[in-house]
Coordinates of C-alpha atoms and ligand atoms in Angstrom, one line a residue:
M1 CA 69.0 -49.4 16.5
A2 CA 70.2 -48.4 13.1
L3 CA 67.9 -46.2 10.9
S4 CA 67.8 -46.5 7.2
P5 CA 70.9 -45.1 5.4
G6 CA 68.5 -43.4 2.9
D7 CA 66.0 -42.1 5.4
P8 CA 66.9 -40.9 8.9
S9 CA 63.2 -41.2 9.9
S10 CA 62.7 -44.9 9.0
Y11 CA 64.0 -48.4 10.0
A12 CA 63.1 -49.8 6.7
R13 CA 65.6 -51.0 4.2
P14 CA 64.2 -50.5 0.6
D15 CA 67.6 -51.2 -0.6
H16 CA 67.1 -54.8 0.5
V17 CA 63.5 -55.3 -0.4
K18 CA 60.7 -53.1 -1.5
T19 CA 56.9 -53.0 -1.2
T20 CA 55.0 -53.0 -4.5
H21 CA 51.4 -53.3 -3.3
I22 CA 49.6 -53.1 0.0
H23 CA 46.2 -54.7 0.7
L24 CA 44.4 -53.6 3.8
D25 CA 41.6 -55.6 5.3
W26 CA 40.3 -53.6 8.2
D27 CA 37.6 -53.5 10.8
L28 CA 36.9 -50.3 12.6
D29 CA 36.0 -50.7 16.3
F30 CA 34.7 -47.3 17.5
D31 CA 34.1 -48.6 21.1
K32 CA 37.6 -49.9 21.6
K33 CA 39.1 -47.2 19.4
I34 CA 41.1 -49.7 17.4
L35 CA 41.5 -50.7 13.9
S36 CA 42.2 -54.4 13.3
G37 CA 42.7 -56.8 10.6
E38 CA 45.3 -57.6 8.0
C39 CA 47.9 -55.8 6.1
I40 CA 49.3 -57.7 3.1
L41 CA 52.5 -56.5 1.8
S42 CA 53.6 -57.6 -1.7
M43 CA 57.3 -57.4 -1.8
E44 CA 60.2 -57.7 -4.2
K45 CA 63.8 -58.3 -3.3
V46 CA 66.2 -55.7 -4.4
D47 CA 69.2 -57.5 -2.9
N48 CA 68.8 -61.2 -3.5
G49 CA 70.9 -62.1 -0.4
V50 CA 68.4 -60.6 2.0
S51 CA 67.3 -62.8 4.9
C52 CA 65.0 -60.5 6.7
V53 CA 62.5 -57.7 6.2
L54 CA 62.6 -54.5 8.3
L55 CA 59.4 -52.6 8.8
D56 CA 58.3 -49.5 10.8
C57 CA 55.6 -49.7 13.3
R58 CA 54.5 -47.8 16.4
T59 CA 52.1 -48.8 19.2
I60 CA 50.8 -51.7 17.0
S61 CA 50.4 -55.3 18.1
V62 CA 51.1 -57.9 15.5
S63 CA 49.9 -61.4 16.2
S64 CA 51.2 -63.3 13.2
V65 CA 53.1 -62.9 10.0
I66 CA 52.4 -65.4 7.3
Y67 CA 54.6 -65.9 4.2
E68 CA 53.0 -66.5 0.8
P69 CA 53.4 -68.6 -1.4
T70 CA 54.0 -71.3 1.2
G71 CA 51.7 -70.1 4.0
E72 CA 54.2 -70.7 6.7
N73 CA 54.3 -68.6 9.9
L74 CA 57.4 -66.4 10.2
T75 CA 59.2 -65.4 13.2
F76 CA 59.5 -61.7 14.0
K77 CA 60.5 -59.3 16.7
I78 CA 59.5 -55.8 17.5
D79 CA 62.0 -53.6 19.3
G80 CA 61.2 -51.0 21.9
E81 CA 59.7 -47.7 21.0
T82 CA 61.9 -44.7 20.1
S83 CA 60.6 -41.4 18.8
F84 CA 60.7 -43.0 15.4
G85 CA 58.4 -45.9 16.6
S86 CA 59.7 -49.5 16.6
R87 CA 61.8 -51.5 14.2
M88 CA 60.1 -54.7 13.2
E89 CA 62.3 -57.6 11.9
I90 CA 60.8 -60.5 10.1
Q91 CA 62.9 -63.5 9.3
L92 CA 62.4 -64.8 5.7
P93 CA 62.4 -68.6 5.1
S94 CA 65.5 -69.9 3.7
G95 CA 65.2 -70.1 -0.1
S96 CA 62.6 -67.4 -0.1
E97 CA 61.3 -66.1 -3.5
K98 CA 62.2 -62.9 -5.4
T99 CA 58.7 -61.8 -5.0
F100 CA 56.5 -62.8 -2.1
K101 CA 53.7 -61.6 0.2
L102 CA 53.7 -61.1 3.9
I103 CA 50.3 -61.3 5.7
L104 CA 50.4 -59.4 8.9
K105 CA 47.5 -59.8 11.4
Y106 CA 47.5 -56.9 13.8
S107 CA 45.6 -54.2 15.6
T108 CA 46.4 -50.6 16.4
S109 CA 46.1 -49.2 19.9
P110 CA 44.0 -46.3 21.1
E111 CA 47.3 -44.4 21.3
C112 CA 47.8 -44.7 17.6
S113 CA 49.4 -41.4 16.6
A114 CA 47.9 -41.4 13.1
L115 CA 44.3 -41.8 14.1
Q116 CA 41.9 -39.6 16.0
W117 CA 38.8 -41.2 17.4
L118 CA 35.9 -39.0 18.2
S119 CA 32.8 -40.0 20.2
K120 CA 29.5 -39.1 18.7
E121 CA 29.2 -36.2 21.2
Q122 CA 32.4 -34.7 19.8
T123 CA 30.9 -34.5 16.2
A124 CA 28.7 -31.8 14.7
G125 CA 25.8 -34.1 14.2
G126 CA 26.1 -36.0 17.4
T127 CA 24.7 -39.2 16.0
Q128 CA 27.7 -41.3 15.0
P129 CA 31.3 -41.5 16.2
Y130 CA 34.1 -40.5 13.8
V131 CA 37.7 -41.5 13.1
F132 CA 40.2 -39.9 10.8
S133 CA 43.9 -40.3 10.0
Q134 CA 46.8 -37.9 9.5
C135 CA 49.9 -40.0 8.5
Q136 CA 52.3 -37.4 7.2
A137 CA 55.1 -37.2 8.1
I138 CA 55.8 -40.5 9.9
H139 CA 52.6 -41.6 11.5
A140 CA 51.5 -44.3 8.9
R141 CA 53.6 -46.7 11.0
S142 CA 51.1 -46.4 13.8
M143 CA 48.3 -47.4 11.5
L144 CA 50.0 -50.3 9.6
P145 CA 53.3 -52.0 9.8
C146 CA 55.1 -50.8 6.6
Q147 CA 58.1 -49.4 5.0
D148 CA 57.2 -45.9 6.3
T149 CA 59.5 -43.8 4.0
P150 CA 58.5 -41.7 1.1
S151 CA 61.3 -43.4 -0.9
V152 CA 59.0 -46.4 -1.2
K153 CA 55.8 -46.2 -3.4
A154 CA 53.2 -48.9 -3.6
S155 CA 49.7 -49.2 -5.0
Y156 CA 47.1 -50.1 -2.5
S157 CA 43.7 -51.7 -2.1
A158 CA 41.5 -51.8 0.9
S159 CA 38.4 -53.4 2.3
V160 CA 37.1 -51.8 5.5
T161 CA 34.1 -52.8 7.6
A162 CA 32.3 -50.4 9.9
P163 CA 29.0 -50.3 11.8
L164 CA 25.9 -49.3 9.8
G165 CA 25.4 -45.6 9.6
I166 CA 29.1 -45.0 9.1
T167 CA 30.5 -44.0 5.7
V168 CA 34.2 -44.9 5.2
L169 CA 36.4 -42.9 2.8
M170 CA 39.9 -43.5 1.8
S171 CA 42.6 -41.9 -0.4
G172 CA 41.8 -44.0 -3.4
I173 CA 39.0 -44.7 -5.8
R174 CA 35.7 -45.8 -4.1
K175 CA 34.5 -49.3 -5.2
S176 CA 31.1 -50.6 -4.6
D177 CA 29.7 -48.0 -2.2
E178 CA 26.2 -48.2 -3.7
T179 CA 26.1 -52.0 -3.4
A180 CA 28.3 -52.2 -0.3
E181 CA 27.9 -55.5 1.4
I182 CA 26.0 -55.5 4.6
W183 CA 26.9 -58.4 6.9
N184 CA 26.5 -59.0 10.6
G185 CA 25.3 -55.4 11.2
K186 CA 28.3 -54.1 9.4
K187 CA 28.9 -52.5 6.0
K188 CA 32.0 -53.1 3.9
F189 CA 33.7 -50.5 1.8
K190 CA 36.3 -51.1 -0.8
F191 CA 38.9 -48.8 -2.3
E192 CA 41.8 -49.0 -4.8
Q193 CA 44.7 -46.7 -5.3
P194 CA 46.2 -48.0 -8.6
I195 CA 49.0 -45.4 -8.7
P196 CA 52.0 -46.2 -6.5
V197 CA 51.9 -43.9 -3.4
Q198 CA 54.1 -43.3 -0.4
S199 CA 52.9 -44.6 2.9
Y200 CA 52.0 -41.2 4.3
L201 CA 49.3 -40.9 1.6
I202 CA 47.3 -43.8 2.9
A203 CA 44.3 -42.1 4.6
I204 CA 41.0 -43.1 6.1
A205 CA 38.1 -41.2 7.5
A206 CA 34.8 -42.6 8.7
G207 CA 31.6 -41.2 10.3
A208 CA 28.2 -39.8 9.4
I209 CA 29.6 -38.3 6.2
V210 CA 27.5 -37.2 3.2
S211 CA 28.5 -35.9 -0.2
K212 CA 27.6 -33.3 -2.8
K213 CA 28.8 -33.1 -6.3
I214 CA 30.7 -29.9 -7.1
G215 CA 32.3 -30.7 -10.5
P216 CA 32.7 -33.4 -13.2
R217 CA 35.3 -35.2 -11.1
S218 CA 34.7 -33.8 -7.7
H219 CA 32.5 -34.2 -4.6
V220 CA 32.7 -32.5 -1.3
W221 CA 32.2 -34.8 1.7
A222 CA 31.3 -33.6 5.2
E223 CA 29.0 -34.0 8.1
E224 CA 25.6 -32.8 7.0
A225 CA 26.0 -29.6 9.0
F226 CA 28.9 -28.5 6.8
I227 CA 28.0 -29.8 3.4
E228 CA 26.2 -26.8 1.8
K229 CA 28.8 -24.3 3.1
A230 CA 31.6 -26.6 1.8
A231 CA 29.9 -26.9 -1.7
F232 CA 29.7 -23.1 -1.9
D233 CA 33.3 -22.3 -0.6
F234 CA 34.9 -24.9 -2.9
A235 CA 32.8 -24.3 -6.0
D236 CA 35.8 -23.2 -8.0
T237 CA 37.5 -26.6 -7.6
E238 CA 37.1 -27.7 -11.3
A239 CA 38.5 -24.3 -12.5
M240 CA 41.5 -24.8 -10.3
L241 CA 42.0 -28.4 -11.5
K242 CA 41.9 -27.2 -15.2
T243 CA 44.3 -24.5 -14.5
A244 CA 46.7 -26.9 -12.7
E245 CA 46.4 -29.3 -15.6
D246 CA 47.3 -26.5 -18.0
L247 CA 50.4 -25.8 -16.0
C248 CA 51.5 -29.2 -15.0
G249 CA 50.0 -31.8 -17.4
P250 CA 47.1 -34.2 -17.0
Y251 CA 45.6 -34.9 -13.6
V252 CA 46.2 -38.7 -13.3
W253 CA 44.3 -39.5 -10.1
G254 CA 40.8 -39.8 -11.6
E255 CA 38.7 -38.2 -9.0
Y256 CA 39.4 -35.1 -7.0
D257 CA 37.2 -34.9 -3.9
I258 CA 37.5 -32.8 -0.8
L259 CA 36.6 -34.0 2.7
I260 CA 35.8 -31.5 5.5
L261 CA 37.0 -33.1 8.6
P262 CA 35.9 -32.4 12.2
P263 CA 37.5 -29.2 13.7
S264 CA 40.2 -31.1 15.5
F265 CA 41.9 -31.9 12.1
P266 CA 45.5 -30.5 12.8
F267 CA 46.3 -29.0 9.3
G268 CA 44.6 -26.7 6.9
G269 CA 44.7 -29.3 4.1
M270 CA 46.3 -32.6 3.4
E271 CA 46.9 -33.9 -0.1
N272 CA 45.6 -37.4 0.3
P273 CA 45.2 -38.7 -3.3
C274 CA 41.7 -38.6 -4.8
L275 CA 40.5 -37.0 -1.5
T276 CA 42.0 -33.9 -0.1
F277 CA 41.4 -33.6 3.7
A278 CA 40.5 -30.1 4.8
T279 CA 39.9 -28.3 8.1
P280 CA 36.4 -26.8 8.5
S281 CA 38.2 -23.5 9.4
L282 CA 38.5 -22.9 5.6
L283 CA 34.7 -22.4 5.4
S284 CA 34.3 -18.7 5.4
G285 CA 31.2 -18.2 3.3
D286 CA 33.1 -16.2 0.7
K287 CA 35.6 -18.6 -0.9
S288 CA 38.4 -16.6 0.5
N289 CA 40.4 -19.6 1.9
A290 CA 40.2 -21.7 -1.3
D291 CA 43.9 -21.1 -1.8
V292 CA 44.4 -24.0 0.4
I293 CA 42.5 -26.1 -2.2
A294 CA 44.7 -24.7 -4.9
H295 CA 47.7 -25.8 -2.8
E296 CA 46.4 -29.4 -2.3
I297 CA 45.6 -29.6 -5.9
A298 CA 49.1 -28.6 -6.8
H299 CA 50.3 -31.6 -4.7
S300 CA 48.8 -33.9 -7.2
W301 CA 52.0 -33.3 -9.1
T302 CA 54.4 -31.9 -6.6
G303 CA 54.7 -34.3 -3.7
N304 CA 52.3 -37.0 -4.9
L305 CA 53.9 -37.7 -8.3
V306 CA 57.4 -36.3 -7.7
T307 CA 58.1 -37.0 -4.1
N308 CA 60.8 -36.0 -1.5
C309 CA 62.9 -39.2 -0.9
N310 CA 62.9 -38.3 2.8
F311 CA 61.8 -35.4 5.0
E312 CA 65.2 -33.6 4.8
H313 CA 64.1 -32.7 1.2
F314 CA 60.6 -31.8 2.3
W315 CA 61.0 -28.4 0.4
L316 CA 60.8 -30.4 -2.9
N317 CA 57.2 -31.3 -1.8
E318 CA 56.1 -28.0 -0.2
G319 CA 58.2 -25.3 -1.9
F320 CA 57.2 -26.6 -5.3
T321 CA 53.6 -26.9 -4.2
V322 CA 53.5 -23.3 -3.0
F323 CA 55.1 -22.1 -6.2
V324 CA 52.6 -24.0 -8.3
E325 CA 49.6 -23.0 -6.0
R326 CA 50.6 -19.3 -6.6
K327 CA 50.7 -19.8 -10.3
I328 CA 47.2 -21.3 -10.2
L329 CA 45.9 -18.4 -8.2
G330 CA 47.7 -15.9 -10.5
R331 CA 46.1 -17.4 -13.5
L332 CA 42.6 -17.4 -11.9
H333 CA 42.7 -14.1 -10.0
G334 CA 45.5 -12.1 -11.8
E335 CA 49.2 -11.6 -11.2
P336 CA 48.8 -9.0 -8.3
Y337 CA 46.9 -11.7 -6.3
R338 CA 49.9 -14.1 -6.8
H339 CA 52.2 -11.4 -5.4
L340 CA 49.8 -10.7 -2.5
S341 CA 50.0 -14.4 -1.5
G342 CA 53.8 -14.1 -1.6
I343 CA 53.7 -10.9 0.5
L344 CA 51.4 -12.5 3.1
R345 CA 53.6 -15.6 3.6
W346 CA 56.9 -13.7 3.5
K347 CA 55.8 -12.2 6.8
Q348 CA 55.2 -15.6 8.3
L349 CA 58.6 -16.7 7.0
D350 CA 60.3 -13.7 8.6
E351 CA 58.6 -14.4 11.9
C352 CA 59.5 -18.1 11.8
V353 CA 63.2 -17.5 10.9
N354 CA 63.8 -14.5 13.1
E355 CA 61.5 -15.2 16.1
T356 CA 60.4 -18.7 16.4
F357 CA 63.6 -20.5 15.5
G358 CA 66.2 -17.7 15.3
P359 CA 68.3 -17.0 12.1
E360 CA 71.1 -19.4 13.1
S361 CA 68.8 -22.3 13.7
P362 CA 69.7 -25.3 11.5
F363 CA 65.8 -25.7 11.0
T364 CA 65.9 -22.6 8.9
K365 CA 68.0 -24.3 6.2
L366 CA 66.2 -25.4 3.1
V367 CA 67.7 -28.9 3.3
V368 CA 67.7 -30.0 6.9
D369 CA 69.6 -32.6 8.8
L370 CA 67.0 -34.9 10.5
K371 CA 69.3 -37.5 12.1
G372 CA 67.8 -38.1 15.5
I373 CA 65.1 -35.5 14.9
D374 CA 61.3 -36.1 14.6
P375 CA 60.2 -34.5 11.3
D376 CA 57.2 -33.0 13.3
D377 CA 59.7 -31.0 15.4
A378 CA 61.3 -29.6 12.2
F379 CA 58.1 -28.7 10.5
S380 CA 57.6 -25.0 9.8
V381 CA 56.9 -22.5 6.9
I382 CA 60.5 -22.6 6.0
P383 CA 60.5 -25.4 3.4
Y384 CA 57.3 -23.8 2.0
E385 CA 58.4 -20.2 1.6
K386 CA 62.2 -20.4 1.4
G387 CA 61.5 -23.2 -1.2
A388 CA 59.0 -21.2 -3.2
T389 CA 61.3 -18.1 -3.0
F390 CA 64.2 -20.2 -4.4
L391 CA 62.0 -21.3 -7.4
W392 CA 60.8 -17.7 -7.9
Y393 CA 64.4 -16.6 -8.0
L394 CA 65.4 -19.4 -10.4
E395 CA 62.4 -18.5 -12.6
E396 CA 63.5 -14.8 -12.8
L397 CA 67.2 -15.9 -13.4
V398 CA 66.4 -18.1 -16.5
G399 CA 64.2 -15.4 -18.1
G400 CA 60.7 -15.8 -16.6
A401 CA 57.6 -18.0 -16.8
D402 CA 58.0 -18.8 -20.6
Q403 CA 61.3 -20.5 -19.8
F404 CA 60.5 -21.9 -16.4
E405 CA 57.0 -23.4 -16.9
P406 CA 58.2 -25.7 -19.6
F407 CA 61.0 -26.8 -17.3
L408 CA 58.5 -27.6 -14.6
R409 CA 56.6 -29.9 -16.9
A410 CA 59.8 -31.5 -18.0
Y411 CA 60.6 -32.0 -14.3
F412 CA 57.3 -33.8 -13.7
E413 CA 57.8 -35.9 -16.8
K414 CA 61.3 -36.9 -15.9
F415 CA 60.7 -37.8 -12.3
K416 CA 57.1 -39.0 -11.9
P417 CA 56.4 -41.3 -10.1
K418 CA 59.7 -41.3 -8.3
S419 CA 61.0 -40.1 -5.0
I420 CA 64.0 -37.8 -5.4
S421 CA 66.5 -35.7 -3.5
T422 CA 67.6 -32.1 -3.9
D423 CA 70.6 -33.2 -6.0
D424 CA 68.4 -34.9 -8.5
F425 CA 66.5 -31.6 -8.9
K426 CA 69.7 -29.6 -9.1
E427 CA 71.3 -31.9 -11.6
F428 CA 68.3 -31.8 -13.9
F429 CA 67.9 -28.1 -13.6
I430 CA 71.6 -27.5 -14.6
E431 CA 71.3 -29.9 -17.4
Y432 CA 68.1 -28.4 -18.7
F433 CA 69.3 -24.8 -18.6
S434 CA 72.9 -25.6 -19.7
N435 CA 72.6 -22.9 -22.3
V436 CA 71.7 -20.2 -19.9
E437 CA 74.8 -18.4 -18.8
A438 CA 73.1 -16.8 -15.7
I439 CA 72.7 -20.1 -13.9
K440 CA 76.4 -20.0 -13.1
D441 CA 75.6 -17.2 -10.7
I442 CA 73.4 -19.5 -8.5
D443 CA 74.9 -19.9 -5.1
W444 CA 73.4 -23.3 -4.5
A445 CA 75.3 -23.9 -1.2
T446 CA 73.9 -20.7 0.4
W447 CA 70.3 -21.4 -0.8
L448 CA 70.3 -25.1 0.2
Y449 CA 72.5 -25.4 3.3
V450 CA 72.8 -22.0 5.0
S451 CA 70.4 -21.0 7.7
G452 CA 68.4 -17.7 7.9
M453 CA 66.3 -15.8 5.5
P454 CA 66.6 -16.5 1.7
P455 CA 69.5 -14.6 0.1
Y456 CA 67.0 -12.9 -2.3
K457 CA 63.6 -11.3 -1.9
P458 CA 61.2 -11.2 -4.9
K459 CA 60.3 -7.8 -6.1
F460 CA 56.7 -8.2 -5.1
D461 CA 54.0 -6.1 -6.9
E462 CA 52.6 -4.1 -3.9
S463 CA 49.6 -2.6 -5.7
L464 CA 47.1 -4.6 -3.6
V465 CA 48.8 -3.9 -0.2
L466 CA 49.8 -0.2 -0.3
E467 CA 46.4 0.8 0.9
C468 CA 46.7 -1.7 3.7
Y469 CA 50.0 -0.3 4.8
S470 CA 48.9 3.2 4.8
L471 CA 45.8 2.4 6.8
A472 CA 48.0 0.5 9.3
E473 CA 50.3 3.5 9.5
N474 CA 47.4 5.9 10.2
W475 CA 46.3 3.6 13.0
R476 CA 49.8 3.5 14.4
N477 CA 50.0 7.3 14.4
W478 CA 46.6 7.9 16.1
N479 CA 46.9 8.9 19.7
P480 CA 43.7 7.8 21.5
D481 CA 43.7 11.1 23.5
Y482 CA 42.8 12.9 20.3
P483 CA 39.6 12.7 18.3
C484 CA 39.2 9.7 16.1
T485 CA 38.9 10.3 12.3
F486 CA 38.4 6.6 11.4
T487 CA 34.8 5.8 10.4
G488 CA 34.8 2.0 9.9
S489 CA 34.4 2.3 6.1
E490 CA 38.2 2.1 5.6
I491 CA 38.3 -1.6 5.1
K492 CA 34.9 -2.0 3.4
S493 CA 36.5 -2.5 0.0
F494 CA 39.4 -4.7 1.3
S495 CA 39.4 -8.4 0.3
S496 CA 40.1 -10.9 3.1
A497 CA 43.7 -11.2 2.1
Q498 CA 44.1 -7.4 2.3
I499 CA 42.5 -7.3 5.8
R500 CA 45.0 -10.0 6.8
E501 CA 47.9 -8.1 5.4
F502 CA 46.7 -5.0 7.2
L503 CA 46.6 -6.9 10.4
N504 CA 49.8 -8.7 9.9
S505 CA 51.6 -5.4 9.3
L506 CA 50.3 -4.2 12.7
L507 CA 52.0 -7.2 14.2
V508 CA 55.4 -6.1 13.0
G509 CA 57.2 -3.6 15.2
S510 CA 55.9 -2.1 18.4
A511 CA 52.5 -3.2 19.7
L512 CA 49.4 -0.9 19.5
L513 CA 47.9 0.5 22.7
P514 CA 44.9 -1.5 24.0
A515 CA 42.7 1.6 23.5
V516 CA 43.6 1.7 19.8
V517 CA 42.8 -2.0 19.4
E518 CA 39.5 -1.4 21.3
K519 CA 38.5 1.3 18.9
M520 CA 39.4 -0.7 15.9
E521 CA 37.2 -3.4 17.2
N522 CA 34.3 -1.0 17.7
L523 CA 34.6 0.1 14.1
Y524 CA 35.7 -3.0 12.2
K525 CA 34.1 -5.8 14.4
L526 CA 36.9 -8.1 13.4
S527 CA 36.2 -10.5 16.2
E528 CA 33.0 -11.3 14.4
S529 CA 34.8 -12.2 11.2
C530 CA 33.6 -15.3 9.5
N531 CA 37.2 -15.8 8.1
M532 CA 39.2 -17.7 10.6
E533 CA 42.5 -16.3 9.2
I534 CA 41.3 -12.8 9.9
L535 CA 40.1 -13.7 13.4
F536 CA 43.4 -15.4 14.1
S537 CA 45.5 -12.4 13.0
W538 CA 43.1 -10.0 14.8
I539 CA 43.5 -11.9 18.1
R540 CA 47.3 -11.8 17.7
V541 CA 47.1 -8.0 17.2
G542 CA 45.0 -7.8 20.4
I543 CA 47.3 -10.1 22.5
A544 CA 50.4 -8.1 21.3
A545 CA 48.6 -4.9 22.5
R546 CA 47.8 -6.6 25.8
W547 CA 44.1 -6.0 25.1
E548 CA 42.2 -8.1 27.7
A549 CA 39.3 -8.8 25.3
A550 CA 41.6 -10.8 23.1
V551 CA 42.1 -13.5 25.8
P552 CA 38.6 -15.0 25.8
L553 CA 38.6 -14.9 22.0
A554 CA 41.9 -16.7 21.8
V555 CA 40.7 -19.3 24.3
K556 CA 37.5 -19.8 22.2
L557 CA 39.4 -20.2 19.0
V558 CA 41.9 -22.7 20.4
T559 CA 39.0 -24.7 21.9
D560 CA 36.9 -24.7 18.8
I561 CA 39.6 -25.5 16.3
G562 CA 42.6 -27.9 16.2
R563 CA 44.5 -26.5 13.3
M564 CA 48.0 -26.2 14.5
K565 CA 48.7 -23.1 12.3
F566 CA 46.4 -21.2 14.6
L567 CA 46.9 -23.1 17.9
R568 CA 50.6 -22.9 18.1
P569 CA 51.1 -19.1 17.7
L570 CA 48.1 -18.4 19.9
Y571 CA 49.2 -20.6 22.7
R572 CA 52.8 -19.2 22.4
D573 CA 51.5 -15.7 22.4
L574 CA 49.4 -16.3 25.6
Y575 CA 52.3 -18.1 27.2
A576 CA 54.6 -15.1 26.4
W577 CA 52.2 -12.7 28.1
E578 CA 53.1 -13.5 31.7
A579 CA 49.8 -12.6 33.3
K580 CA 48.1 -15.0 30.9
R581 CA 50.5 -17.9 31.0
Q582 CA 48.2 -19.8 33.4
V583 CA 45.3 -19.3 31.1
A584 CA 47.3 -20.9 28.3
L585 CA 48.3 -23.9 30.5
D586 CA 44.8 -24.3 31.9
T587 CA 43.2 -24.1 28.4
Y588 CA 45.7 -26.8 27.2
T589 CA 44.9 -29.1 30.1
A590 CA 41.2 -28.7 29.5
N591 CA 41.5 -29.4 25.8
K592 CA 44.4 -31.8 25.3
N593 CA 42.3 -34.9 25.3
Q594 CA 40.3 -33.6 22.3
M595 CA 43.5 -33.3 20.3
I596 CA 45.2 -35.5 17.8
A597 CA 48.5 -36.8 19.2
V598 CA 50.8 -34.6 17.0
C599 CA 49.0 -31.5 18.1
R600 CA 49.0 -32.5 21.8
D601 CA 52.7 -33.2 21.6
M602 CA 53.7 -30.0 19.7
L603 CA 51.7 -27.8 22.1
A604 CA 53.2 -29.5 25.1
K605 CA 56.7 -28.6 23.7
D606 CA 55.6 -25.0 22.9
L607 CA 54.3 -24.6 26.5
H608 CA 57.4 -26.2 28.0
I609 CA 55.3 -29.0 29.6
S610 CA 57.2 -32.2 30.2
Q611 CA 55.2 -35.2 29.4
Ligands
LIG1 N1 51.2 -31.8 3.3 C1 50.8 -30.6 4.0 C2 50.4 -30.9 5.4 C3 51.5 -31.6 6.3 C4 52.8 -31.4 6.1 C5 51.1 -32.5 7.2 C6 53.7 -32.1 6.9 C7 52.0 -33.2 7.9 C8 53.4 -32.9 7.8 C9 49.7 -29.8 3.3 O1 49.8 -29.9 1.9 C10 49.9 -28.3 3.6 O2 51.0 -27.8 3.4 N2 48.9 -27.7 4.2 C11 49.0 -26.3 4.5 C12 48.3 -25.5 3.4 C13 48.8 -24.2 3.1 C14 50.3 -24.0 3.0 C15 48.1 -23.5 1.9 C16 48.3 -26.1 5.9 O3 47.8 -27.1 6.4 O4 48.1 -25.0 6.3
LIG2 ZN1 51.5 -28.8 1.2

């Protein structure tokens, strides 16, 4: 069945008719694990000759579609499932209006790929069940029938009922939660997102969630057990918001709250408007993972105001966001820190290009071809880091931040709140810098369409990492048959990021001997680190060294946390260690029912399990 000419991941035809507002009237049924109710799409014809509306959906059952203004029932059909879900075709009445509403009565299924339902036993508090959504890239279609393409933006409003004791949150402004109506043993929550947003930004979470104010426009939300830690770790949120505004222009979304999800949340953070979703694995007790919050804040401009028109241009979302994230961090913690962040992620880029995908892989291009490909399969650090590197290069080329930062603001001004392609960016850049001779040197074709590492590596300031490298070198050179001169104090003055870089540099090149890793553990006690990033890198160093003690640590981490950034490399590492392959497979089997669909599916692919 034909996919959209403008978006290879969607059946919708926004060139025929587009959604201008979505109203959701939902009820959450935790026993059945379904969300049911109505989705009212306000639509406007783009092509007056159109006789049907095409929507995306997946594992959804629709019982009726009503046409407003007349109230008549419309005929519709839903085609079979593909990896892009199903195409839903709704026949419009003859003589239909230019603007109209479609009222769809429907329910999701327990297989809904956007939602994860947790029993109360699976939560930290153990008193209430929980549900949360993750719609990016193309899972919104499993939560509501819609034009599930980021080229369509609509404002939304919602009214959600849930059993008493449950707090419902969505990616909009909360209305009426103090006076929420209580009816029939249920409580009703209302939300409004007045700014037009793409479908993947519609988000919901519900459970025994409490809040704490952390700034003039910010709360953290979490289960009781995490709330104080979260308030501490994210105490710098307002400073980050102000810095971001200084760089990008006013923050237009009103509130900026952060929700700490249950551990099975598959990402580090998700930029749901007004309410960033974050993994509890960011909570380290020392604010050292707050860079993820800087990243999600940056999305308030890059991604949420100026949006990729489809996921082939995902680097416009993530590359720009990493670039702005680093500028926020640089302003708050100093330029060397900005560079340190670049250095850390350059290694991840290298691993992804040269090992995970291979330098010839089409997935290592900045702009990818997603015809017939699920965006989840193409997801990697490449759009993030190759994208941010491209912008770093462009900034240098045009003469530095004094030239480039005003361009960034002009770019937001020009394109908000639109969805754009790489060519839109390119054209605007060339026009803006038409007086700058040097831009003639840009090899756009290589940057955008050639696979492999970027054609340029920034000259990173290595002042913060030289010590890490020399310590790593000393460990590499130590022969465990000789006396050990390390004392344990070597890393005392290192920041978390420096410890990570120390460990990551041990992951490049030949593996350490297990006895060396053992000694390092005795001295540095890295397996007890409260920082999940450090623990993760440490376990990888251990697995590479074939250090037996790393295996139970890996199994524990992948059991405790569902963040794919940790799970996928650890599962792949264990799988690649032949003697431990079965451990990887058994651990997956034991845990897969606790995972959100995307994570379960991606790991099955990584572990070569056919489903
Ligand atoms: N928008 C992404 C998460 C995402 C991307 C979900 C594609 C689904 C499909 C989010 O902003 C993100 O990039 N998170 C990173 C943060 C990191 C780069 C600081 C993460 O989860 O690790
Ligand atoms: Zn992002």
